[in-house]
Amino acid sequence: MKNIILLGATGSIGDSVLSVIKQNKNKLNLLGISFNSNIPKAKYIINEFRLKNVYSESDESHKSLKHAFKNNYELNILKDKSELEELLNEDDVDIIVSAISGFAGLESTIMAAKTGKTILLANKESIVAAGDVILPLAKKHSTEIVPIDSEHNAIFQCLGFDKKTDDVSKIVITASGGPFLNKKISQLSKVTKKEALSHPNWEMGAKISIDSASLVNKCLELIEARYLFDLDEKFFEIVVHPQSIIHSIVTYKDGSSICQMSNPDMRVPIAHALSVNDSRLNLDFSKIDFSSLSLTFQKIPEDRVQIFNIARYICNNRGSSGIIFNAANEIAVQSFLNEQITFDKIYEVIYRTFDTVSLSKSIDLETIYEIDNQTRIEAKKVVKSIS
Ligand code: NDP
Ligand code: MG
């Protein structure tokens, strides 16, 4: 039995993880969760999984659970960061799923990196901002990081057992193109929030849905891949593949290309990651109908090349550049969702903020938070100037 702590349990990735656990109760056990504000969903999970541990920093969530479960003596309701850290380090914890959205997931991902357990990583923003801190920490503490972002999980599956990349000549990361496939940035000034949130293939949380629509998600994923597989950005090619069936392709130096395929369903990479180093799990997946399958591929649109060039610059220069890119994007996305800026201005907020905040070569835990904070202030100024 593998014991799991699910950070960000009330979100979209949380749902998929819970579904895989439910289908594999003989092998997987949910030991604890963290969440932020979705109290009804947290209550449902606590009851459904007879949970032993729940963590939320929010006063309201904590108070509400304390009241609702006052007679449940088996449930630990945690609020302090030190309690979360203690829980993650408990002997019987095997797997920690990092599925909080955005930079808010950094702190717990760093805690998890120090545990020596297996991290299932969904929270790409923490790697973009702090890959140079998290990966060395994980290495030092023998913490294994298994990606559940579908493209990265695909690469992980396509690499051999030892995960060595010595014989790799190229890796293709696919992008669906999102709801605005084949649309120019200049055509996106009037799109609504609803349109931007309606992804044609995947059901996801709001932030990543907007990132997918802008293709910034793929920029974050390029940086994530650069860190997770420790390969130069030149190895990675981004290709638009609207059907989202092939999630990544690894080409070896002898000419073989290996890909991972599945219908777009996050439970597939999650089921793989939950079974890592063990036999595969059962899943009620939807089968690909190969006889009627038609797969197409196209280049990244010309007017998105500029944003990908920034992502490639970040891969090469690292330091504070990923923190700035991530924070500028988070403010831009939030401002769009708050209807302060139009969709096309997301790019402008990122470009102008990235140009304004000065880059530093090296970062540590303290400076990450300072730079993130400073960038958010600058990005908000840009938003104000254009809204
Ligand atoms: P959601 O918005 O659906 O869920 C986010 C989760 O994080 C919720 O449990 C939420 O709690 C919690 N959370 C949000 N803010 C905070 C905070 N400040 N402190 C603590 N917890 C917080 O996001 P997704 O599940 O879509 O995405 C999660 C991560 O996985 C992201 O990094 C995303 O990029 C990545 N990912 C997602 C994919 C997907 O298909 N959804 C695919 C690949 C990667 P609450 O709801 O209680 O407020
Ligand atoms: Mg992805």
Tab-separated table of C-alpha atoms and ligand atoms in Angstrom:
chain	number	residue	atom	x	y	z
A	1	MET	CA	0.000	0.000	0.000
A	2	LYS	CA	1.316	3.442	-0.952
A	3	ASN	CA	0.349	6.323	1.318
A	4	ILE	CA	-0.286	9.617	-0.410
A	5	ILE	CA	-0.418	13.262	0.646
A	6	LEU	CA	-2.267	15.348	-1.926
A	7	LEU	CA	-1.411	19.066	-1.886
A	8	GLY	CA	-4.077	21.085	-3.732
A	9	ALA	CA	-6.653	18.304	-3.384
A	10	THR	CA	-9.673	20.479	-4.163
A	11	GLY	CA	-8.462	21.413	-7.661
A	12	SER	CA	-8.671	19.828	-11.083
A	13	ILE	CA	-5.490	17.746	-10.695
A	14	GLY	CA	-6.749	16.879	-7.219
A	15	ASP	CA	-9.936	15.454	-8.779
A	16	SER	CA	-7.942	13.293	-11.189
A	17	VAL	CA	-5.644	11.984	-8.444
A	18	LEU	CA	-8.652	11.125	-6.253
A	19	SER	CA	-10.276	9.278	-9.140
A	20	VAL	CA	-7.155	7.126	-9.695
A	21	ILE	CA	-6.901	6.398	-5.958
A	22	LYS	CA	-10.582	5.411	-5.824
A	23	GLN	CA	-10.042	2.897	-8.624
A	24	ASN	CA	-7.002	1.380	-6.908
A	25	LYS	CA	-7.975	1.210	-3.251
A	26	ASN	CA	-6.044	-2.014	-2.770
A	27	LYS	CA	-2.788	-0.262	-3.687
A	28	LEU	CA	-3.229	3.413	-2.874
A	29	ASN	CA	-4.279	5.147	0.329
A	30	LEU	CA	-4.981	8.850	0.772
A	31	LEU	CA	-3.357	9.847	4.048
A	32	GLY	CA	-3.751	13.604	3.928
A	33	ILE	CA	-4.651	16.617	1.857
A	34	SER	CA	-4.060	20.338	1.710
A	35	PHE	CA	-6.455	22.886	0.263
A	36	ASN	CA	-7.139	26.593	0.395
A	37	SER	CA	-10.743	27.766	0.268
A	38	ASN	CA	-13.042	25.096	-1.130
A	39	ILE	CA	-14.525	23.937	2.173
A	40	PRO	CA	-17.422	21.824	0.767
A	41	LYS	CA	-15.064	19.845	-1.442
A	42	ALA	CA	-12.585	19.361	1.392
A	43	LYS	CA	-15.420	18.039	3.596
A	44	TYR	CA	-16.478	15.648	0.858
A	45	ILE	CA	-12.908	14.302	0.486
A	46	ILE	CA	-12.508	13.915	4.254
A	47	ASN	CA	-15.664	11.816	4.468
A	48	GLU	CA	-15.206	9.865	1.262
A	49	PHE	CA	-11.613	8.825	2.000
A	50	ARG	CA	-11.913	8.610	5.817
A	51	LEU	CA	-9.053	11.030	5.927
A	52	LYS	CA	-6.612	11.267	8.826
A	53	ASN	CA	-4.970	14.604	8.030
A	54	VAL	CA	-6.124	17.866	6.471
A	55	TYR	CA	-4.125	21.075	6.180
A	56	SER	CA	-5.247	24.586	5.322
A	57	GLU	CA	-3.589	27.868	6.218
A	58	SER	CA	-6.842	29.752	5.811
A	59	ASP	CA	-8.505	30.819	9.096
A	60	GLU	CA	-11.961	30.361	7.641
A	61	SER	CA	-11.276	26.863	6.285
A	62	HIS	CA	-9.617	25.797	9.526
A	63	LYS	CA	-12.439	27.109	11.706
A	64	SER	CA	-15.095	25.545	9.526
A	65	LEU	CA	-13.460	22.099	9.569
A	66	LYS	CA	-12.816	22.262	13.319
A	67	HIS	CA	-16.513	22.865	13.812
A	68	ALA	CA	-17.771	20.314	11.272
A	69	PHE	CA	-15.494	17.503	12.482
A	70	LYS	CA	-15.457	18.233	16.218
A	71	ASN	CA	-16.538	14.660	16.948
A	72	ASN	CA	-14.106	13.030	14.529
A	73	TYR	CA	-11.195	12.186	16.824
A	74	GLU	CA	-9.328	10.384	14.037
A	75	LEU	CA	-8.889	13.543	11.967
A	76	ASN	CA	-5.932	15.886	12.474
A	77	ILE	CA	-6.846	19.374	11.306
A	78	LEU	CA	-3.571	21.207	10.716
A	79	LYS	CA	-2.908	24.896	10.209
A	80	ASP	CA	0.746	25.661	10.980
A	81	LYS	CA	3.408	25.213	8.328
A	82	SER	CA	5.503	23.233	10.785
A	83	GLU	CA	2.625	20.743	11.157
A	84	LEU	CA	2.458	20.309	7.385
A	85	GLU	CA	6.206	19.778	7.228
A	86	GLU	CA	5.970	17.194	10.004
A	87	LEU	CA	3.180	15.389	8.174
A	88	LEU	CA	5.131	15.273	4.890
A	89	ASN	CA	8.071	13.760	6.752
A	90	GLU	CA	6.107	11.047	8.572
A	91	ASP	CA	7.581	7.587	8.018
A	92	ASP	CA	4.486	6.089	6.455
A	93	VAL	CA	4.177	8.770	3.736
A	94	ASP	CA	5.379	7.443	0.370
A	95	ILE	CA	4.146	9.934	-2.213
A	96	ILE	CA	3.525	13.689	-2.100
A	97	VAL	CA	1.506	15.144	-4.958
A	98	SER	CA	2.329	18.812	-5.571
A	99	ALA	CA	-0.832	20.136	-7.228
A	100	ILE	CA	-1.341	23.622	-5.845
A	101	SER	CA	-1.754	26.171	-8.614
A	102	GLY	CA	0.870	28.869	-9.238
A	103	PHE	CA	3.709	30.287	-7.165
A	104	ALA	CA	1.629	29.510	-4.042
A	105	GLY	CA	2.739	25.897	-4.500
A	106	LEU	CA	6.416	26.704	-4.082
A	107	GLU	CA	6.669	26.522	-0.308
A	108	SER	CA	5.155	23.059	0.026
A	109	THR	CA	7.086	21.785	-3.011
A	110	ILE	CA	10.296	22.878	-1.309
A	111	MET	CA	9.185	21.115	1.889
A	112	ALA	CA	8.459	17.998	-0.163
A	113	ALA	CA	11.840	18.170	-1.912
A	114	LYS	CA	13.529	17.775	1.463
A	115	THR	CA	11.645	14.649	2.518
A	116	GLY	CA	13.383	11.914	0.524
A	117	LYS	CA	9.945	10.645	-0.593
A	118	THR	CA	8.566	10.603	-4.145
A	119	ILE	CA	7.090	13.886	-5.392
A	120	LEU	CA	4.499	13.754	-8.143
A	121	LEU	CA	4.910	17.182	-9.648
A	122	ALA	CA	2.059	19.089	-11.285
A	123	ASN	CA	2.978	22.545	-9.963
A	124	LYS	CA	5.221	23.621	-12.858
A	125	GLU	CA	5.383	27.236	-11.637
A	126	SER	CA	7.582	26.221	-8.693
A	127	ILE	CA	10.119	24.661	-11.083
A	128	VAL	CA	10.042	27.674	-13.421
A	129	ALA	CA	10.661	30.065	-10.539
A	130	ALA	CA	12.900	27.920	-8.385
A	131	GLY	CA	14.219	24.954	-10.344
A	132	ASP	CA	17.735	25.933	-9.296
A	133	VAL	CA	16.748	25.529	-5.645
A	134	ILE	CA	14.301	22.598	-5.798
A	135	LEU	CA	16.311	20.195	-7.955
A	136	PRO	CA	19.536	20.384	-5.916
A	137	LEU	CA	17.471	20.017	-2.725
A	138	ALA	CA	15.722	16.940	-4.109
A	139	LYS	CA	19.045	15.459	-5.146
A	140	LYS	CA	20.599	16.117	-1.756
A	141	HIS	CA	17.722	14.404	0.038
A	142	SER	CA	17.283	11.580	-2.521
A	143	THR	CA	13.777	12.777	-3.314
A	144	GLU	CA	12.516	11.427	-6.609
A	145	ILE	CA	10.541	13.839	-8.792
A	146	VAL	CA	8.065	12.224	-11.168
A	147	PRO	CA	6.291	14.656	-13.507
A	148	ILE	CA	2.540	14.438	-13.968
A	149	ASP	CA	2.263	17.319	-16.417
A	150	SER	CA	1.176	15.195	-19.393
A	151	GLU	CA	4.021	16.208	-21.741
A	152	HIS	CA	6.712	15.688	-19.119
A	153	ASN	CA	5.214	12.452	-17.961
A	154	ALA	CA	5.232	11.357	-21.618
A	155	ILE	CA	8.946	12.194	-21.913
A	156	PHE	CA	9.561	10.349	-18.641
A	157	GLN	CA	7.787	7.288	-20.046
A	158	CYS	CA	9.628	7.494	-23.396
A	159	LEU	CA	13.052	7.639	-21.770
A	160	GLY	CA	14.526	4.302	-20.856
A	161	PHE	CA	14.437	2.719	-17.420
A	162	ASP	CA	17.517	4.661	-16.242
A	163	LYS	CA	16.077	7.991	-17.531
A	164	LYS	CA	19.402	8.793	-19.163
A	165	THR	CA	19.294	11.326	-21.980
A	166	ASP	CA	22.786	10.656	-23.441
A	167	ASP	CA	21.341	9.075	-26.602
A	168	VAL	CA	18.549	11.584	-27.107
A	169	SER	CA	18.825	13.842	-30.150
A	170	LYS	CA	15.527	15.729	-29.862
A	171	ILE	CA	12.380	15.984	-27.773
A	172	VAL	CA	9.119	17.273	-29.215
A	173	ILE	CA	6.685	18.761	-26.727
A	174	THR	CA	3.212	19.049	-28.167
A	175	ALA	CA	0.825	21.954	-27.626
A	176	SER	CA	-2.897	21.739	-28.301
A	177	GLY	CA	-3.056	25.363	-29.406
A	178	GLY	CA	-5.921	25.926	-26.959
A	179	PRO	CA	-9.237	27.615	-27.729
A	180	PHE	CA	-7.604	30.265	-29.939
A	181	LEU	CA	-5.824	27.907	-32.298
A	182	ASN	CA	-4.942	29.662	-35.587
A	183	LYS	CA	-5.895	33.052	-34.164
A	184	LYS	CA	-3.416	35.923	-34.238
A	185	ILE	CA	-2.757	37.886	-31.056
A	186	SER	CA	-4.247	40.935	-32.784
A	187	GLN	CA	-7.556	39.017	-33.103
A	188	LEU	CA	-7.783	38.386	-29.360
A	189	SER	CA	-8.654	41.816	-28.012
A	190	LYS	CA	-12.366	41.033	-27.705
A	191	VAL	CA	-12.404	37.419	-26.530
A	192	THR	CA	-14.387	36.774	-23.371
A	193	LYS	CA	-13.273	35.119	-20.162
A	194	LYS	CA	-15.619	32.237	-20.911
A	195	GLU	CA	-14.071	31.677	-24.349
A	196	ALA	CA	-10.550	31.816	-22.937
A	197	LEU	CA	-11.451	29.334	-20.181
A	198	SER	CA	-13.061	26.834	-22.573
A	199	HIS	CA	-10.248	24.532	-23.580
A	200	PRO	CA	-11.220	22.227	-26.446
A	201	ASN	CA	-9.494	19.095	-25.070
A	202	TRP	CA	-8.729	19.428	-21.351
A	203	GLU	CA	-10.734	20.411	-18.286
A	204	MET	CA	-8.415	22.334	-16.013
A	205	GLY	CA	-8.234	25.028	-13.347
A	206	ALA	CA	-8.649	28.668	-14.389
A	207	LYS	CA	-5.001	29.724	-14.318
A	208	ILE	CA	-3.642	26.913	-16.490
A	209	SER	CA	-6.623	27.256	-18.850
A	210	ILE	CA	-5.671	30.878	-19.558
A	211	ASP	CA	-2.006	29.850	-19.858
A	212	SER	CA	-3.028	27.246	-22.439
A	213	ALA	CA	-5.040	29.786	-24.389
A	214	SER	CA	-2.075	32.203	-24.503
A	215	LEU	CA	0.482	29.386	-25.090
A	216	VAL	CA	2.400	30.686	-22.057
A	217	ASN	CA	1.677	27.253	-20.565
A	218	LYS	CA	3.965	25.785	-23.215
A	219	CYS	CA	6.662	28.343	-22.352
A	220	LEU	CA	6.412	27.284	-18.702
A	221	GLU	CA	6.572	23.656	-19.827
A	222	LEU	CA	9.672	24.224	-21.923
A	223	ILE	CA	11.431	25.658	-18.871
A	224	GLU	CA	10.028	22.859	-16.682
A	225	ALA	CA	11.384	20.260	-19.139
A	226	ARG	CA	14.776	21.926	-19.282
A	227	TYR	CA	15.071	21.519	-15.509
A	228	LEU	CA	13.447	18.113	-15.039
A	229	PHE	CA	15.466	16.412	-17.775
A	230	ASP	CA	18.586	18.573	-17.380
A	231	LEU	CA	18.882	19.161	-21.118
A	232	ASP	CA	19.785	22.252	-23.090
A	233	GLU	CA	16.750	24.070	-24.522
A	234	LYS	CA	18.072	23.323	-28.021
A	235	PHE	CA	16.945	19.712	-27.578
A	236	PHE	CA	13.315	20.773	-27.270
A	237	GLU	CA	10.983	21.564	-30.139
A	238	ILE	CA	7.451	22.800	-29.557
A	239	VAL	CA	4.898	21.605	-32.092
A	240	VAL	CA	1.183	22.366	-32.192
A	241	HIS	CA	-0.865	19.161	-32.243
A	242	PRO	CA	-4.545	20.117	-31.900
A	243	GLN	CA	-5.867	16.627	-31.078
A	244	SER	CA	-3.753	16.266	-27.864
A	245	ILE	CA	-3.237	12.542	-28.440
A	246	ILE	CA	0.559	12.474	-28.648
A	247	HIS	CA	1.881	14.200	-25.546
A	248	SER	CA	5.607	14.215	-26.352
A	249	ILE	CA	8.052	12.497	-28.705
A	250	VAL	CA	11.620	11.507	-27.869
A	251	THR	CA	13.907	11.009	-30.882
A	252	TYR	CA	17.107	9.045	-30.289
A	253	LYS	CA	20.373	9.564	-32.144
A	254	ASP	CA	19.830	6.373	-34.191
A	255	GLY	CA	16.641	7.802	-35.706
A	256	SER	CA	13.982	6.093	-33.573
A	257	SER	CA	11.210	8.338	-32.290
A	258	ILE	CA	9.195	7.083	-29.308
A	259	CYS	CA	5.979	8.811	-28.306
A	260	GLN	CA	3.397	8.419	-25.575
A	261	MET	CA	-0.255	8.547	-26.611
A	262	SER	CA	-3.561	8.676	-24.826
A	263	ASN	CA	-6.810	10.529	-25.094
A	264	PRO	CA	-6.514	13.821	-23.202
A	265	ASP	CA	-7.226	12.746	-19.624
A	266	MET	CA	-4.896	13.764	-16.801
A	267	ARG	CA	-5.682	10.542	-14.965
A	268	VAL	CA	-3.479	8.683	-17.475
A	269	PRO	CA	-0.163	10.398	-16.606
A	270	ILE	CA	-1.219	10.464	-12.949
A	271	ALA	CA	-1.895	6.703	-12.922
A	272	HIS	CA	1.529	6.142	-14.457
A	273	ALA	CA	3.239	8.375	-11.914
A	274	LEU	CA	1.405	6.776	-8.985
A	275	SER	CA	2.696	3.387	-10.117
A	276	VAL	CA	6.284	4.421	-10.714
A	277	ASN	CA	8.819	1.700	-9.824
A	278	ASP	CA	5.911	-0.754	-9.602
A	279	SER	CA	3.415	-2.512	-11.900
A	280	ARG	CA	0.846	-0.365	-13.709
A	281	LEU	CA	-2.487	0.544	-12.129
A	282	ASN	CA	-5.967	-0.080	-13.493
A	283	LEU	CA	-7.825	2.854	-14.967
A	284	ASP	CA	-11.190	3.181	-16.722
A	285	PHE	CA	-9.536	5.145	-19.533
A	286	SER	CA	-11.221	5.989	-22.817
A	287	LYS	CA	-9.601	3.985	-25.604
A	288	ILE	CA	-8.118	5.649	-28.661
A	289	ASP	CA	-10.009	4.635	-31.778
A	290	PHE	CA	-6.941	4.154	-33.977
A	291	SER	CA	-8.910	3.255	-37.110
A	292	SER	CA	-10.517	6.707	-37.229
A	293	LEU	CA	-7.607	8.663	-35.810
A	294	SER	CA	-6.278	11.633	-37.705
A	295	LEU	CA	-3.286	13.399	-36.197
A	296	THR	CA	-2.043	16.761	-37.412
A	297	PHE	CA	0.936	18.910	-36.486
A	298	GLN	CA	1.795	22.519	-37.181
A	299	LYS	CA	4.323	25.149	-36.235
A	300	ILE	CA	4.023	27.568	-33.351
A	301	PRO	CA	2.332	30.702	-34.744
A	302	GLU	CA	4.763	33.419	-35.859
A	303	ASP	CA	3.449	36.000	-33.434
A	304	ARG	CA	4.065	33.700	-30.420
A	305	VAL	CA	7.745	33.210	-31.287
A	306	GLN	CA	8.683	36.260	-29.201
A	307	ILE	CA	7.239	34.738	-26.006
A	308	PHE	CA	8.992	31.424	-26.707
A	309	ASN	CA	12.266	33.290	-27.240
A	310	ILE	CA	11.910	34.642	-23.699
A	311	ALA	CA	11.309	31.106	-22.421
A	312	ARG	CA	14.442	29.905	-24.255
A	313	TYR	CA	16.395	32.840	-22.832
A	314	ILE	CA	15.249	31.777	-19.342
A	315	CYS	CA	16.394	28.198	-19.982
A	316	ASN	CA	19.846	29.487	-20.891
A	317	ASN	CA	20.275	32.279	-18.357
A	318	ARG	CA	18.296	31.023	-15.356
A	319	GLY	CA	19.015	33.118	-12.236
A	320	SER	CA	15.992	35.278	-11.468
A	321	SER	CA	14.584	35.255	-15.011
A	322	GLY	CA	12.108	32.408	-14.382
A	323	ILE	CA	10.766	34.059	-11.224
A	324	ILE	CA	10.142	37.291	-13.143
A	325	PHE	CA	8.489	35.552	-16.092
A	326	ASN	CA	6.255	33.502	-13.829
A	327	ALA	CA	5.213	36.390	-11.573
A	328	ALA	CA	4.535	38.709	-14.538
A	329	ASN	CA	2.376	36.027	-16.114
A	330	GLU	CA	0.463	35.326	-12.888
A	331	ILE	CA	-0.397	39.021	-12.560
A	332	ALA	CA	-1.323	39.226	-16.252
A	333	VAL	CA	-3.613	36.172	-15.991
A	334	GLN	CA	-5.239	37.435	-12.798
A	335	SER	CA	-5.765	40.862	-14.370
A	336	PHE	CA	-7.431	39.274	-17.388
A	337	LEU	CA	-9.651	37.141	-15.145
A	338	ASN	CA	-10.522	40.289	-13.135
A	339	GLU	CA	-11.390	41.962	-16.446
A	340	GLN	CA	-8.780	44.690	-15.954
A	341	ILE	CA	-7.011	43.910	-19.247
A	342	THR	CA	-8.013	42.284	-22.518
A	343	PHE	CA	-6.598	38.886	-23.453
A	344	ASP	CA	-4.091	40.210	-26.002
A	345	LYS	CA	-2.546	42.437	-23.310
A	346	ILE	CA	-1.334	39.421	-21.349
A	347	TYR	CA	1.707	39.397	-23.638
A	348	GLU	CA	2.339	43.114	-23.187
A	349	VAL	CA	2.278	42.802	-19.390
A	350	ILE	CA	4.828	39.979	-19.574
A	351	TYR	CA	7.120	41.719	-22.106
A	352	ARG	CA	7.135	45.068	-20.339
A	353	THR	CA	7.574	43.606	-16.857
A	354	PHE	CA	10.340	41.303	-18.050
A	355	ASP	CA	12.150	44.323	-19.516
A	356	THR	CA	11.698	46.427	-16.368
A	357	VAL	CA	12.785	44.148	-13.518
A	358	SER	CA	16.546	43.779	-13.397
A	359	LEU	CA	17.861	40.246	-13.654
A	360	SER	CA	20.168	38.687	-11.101
A	361	LYS	CA	22.416	35.728	-11.831
A	362	SER	CA	21.978	33.690	-8.693
A	363	ILE	CA	19.013	33.111	-6.429
A	364	ASP	CA	18.363	31.531	-3.069
A	365	LEU	CA	15.255	30.835	-1.034
A	366	GLU	CA	14.992	34.342	0.380
A	367	THR	CA	15.648	36.222	-2.834
A	368	ILE	CA	13.057	34.152	-4.726
A	369	TYR	CA	10.280	35.622	-2.593
A	370	GLU	CA	11.733	39.157	-2.793
A	371	ILE	CA	12.048	39.029	-6.585
A	372	ASP	CA	8.594	37.514	-6.961
A	373	ASN	CA	7.136	40.286	-4.828
A	374	GLN	CA	9.017	43.060	-6.613
A	375	THR	CA	7.955	41.686	-10.007
A	376	ARG	CA	4.302	41.582	-8.992
A	377	ILE	CA	4.501	45.274	-8.014
A	378	GLU	CA	6.024	46.163	-11.406
A	379	ALA	CA	3.550	44.010	-13.334
A	380	LYS	CA	0.633	45.680	-11.538
A	381	LYS	CA	2.020	49.077	-12.603
A	382	VAL	CA	2.040	47.879	-16.215
A	383	VAL	CA	-1.535	46.620	-15.848
A	384	LYS	CA	-2.596	49.992	-14.419
A	385	SER	CA	-0.949	51.842	-17.277
A	386	ILE	CA	-2.846	49.895	-19.933
A	387	SER	CA	-6.214	49.262	-18.295
B	1	NDP	P1	-6.954	24.396	-9.686
B	1	NDP	O1	-7.121	25.860	-9.707
B	1	NDP	O2	-8.045	23.548	-10.196
B	1	NDP	O3	-6.636	23.922	-8.182
B	1	NDP	C1	-5.656	24.549	-7.434
B	1	NDP	C2	-5.504	23.897	-6.085
B	1	NDP	O4	-4.548	24.662	-5.345
B	1	NDP	C3	-6.789	23.911	-5.242
B	1	NDP	O5	-6.771	22.810	-4.375
B	1	NDP	C4	-6.657	25.209	-4.441
B	1	NDP	O6	-7.397	25.200	-3.236
B	1	NDP	C5	-5.168	25.180	-4.162
B	1	NDP	N1	-4.630	26.519	-3.929
B	1	NDP	C6	-4.772	27.598	-4.729
B	1	NDP	N2	-4.165	28.667	-4.177
B	1	NDP	C7	-3.633	28.243	-3.007
B	1	NDP	C8	-2.899	28.869	-1.975
B	1	NDP	N3	-2.605	30.183	-2.013
B	1	NDP	N4	-2.506	28.124	-0.913
B	1	NDP	C9	-2.824	26.810	-0.845
B	1	NDP	N5	-3.518	26.159	-1.783
B	1	NDP	C10	-3.924	26.868	-2.853
B	1	NDP	O7	-5.588	24.104	-10.456
B	1	NDP	P2	-5.196	22.825	-11.326
B	1	NDP	O8	-5.521	21.576	-10.579
B	1	NDP	O9	-5.706	22.992	-12.702
B	1	NDP	O10	-3.606	22.996	-11.429
B	1	NDP	C11	-2.762	22.706	-10.343
B	1	NDP	C12	-1.316	22.693	-10.842
B	1	NDP	O11	-1.163	21.620	-11.766
B	1	NDP	C13	-0.915	23.968	-11.599
B	1	NDP	O12	0.416	24.267	-11.331
B	1	NDP	C14	-1.067	23.575	-13.067
B	1	NDP	O13	-0.210	24.292	-13.919
B	1	NDP	C15	-0.675	22.101	-13.007
B	1	NDP	N6	-1.241	21.290	-14.079
B	1	NDP	C16	-2.597	21.189	-14.197
B	1	NDP	C17	-3.159	20.428	-15.211
B	1	NDP	C18	-4.633	20.245	-15.295
B	1	NDP	O14	-5.093	19.477	-16.148
B	1	NDP	N7	-5.433	20.895	-14.475
B	1	NDP	C19	-2.319	19.764	-16.215
B	1	NDP	C20	-0.901	19.902	-15.966
B	1	NDP	C21	-0.393	20.645	-14.949
B	1	NDP	P3	-8.969	25.686	-3.163
B	1	NDP	O15	-9.612	25.155	-4.387
B	1	NDP	O16	-9.449	25.014	-1.913
B	1	NDP	O17	-9.001	27.153	-3.065
B	2	MG	MG	0.942	20.074	-19.845
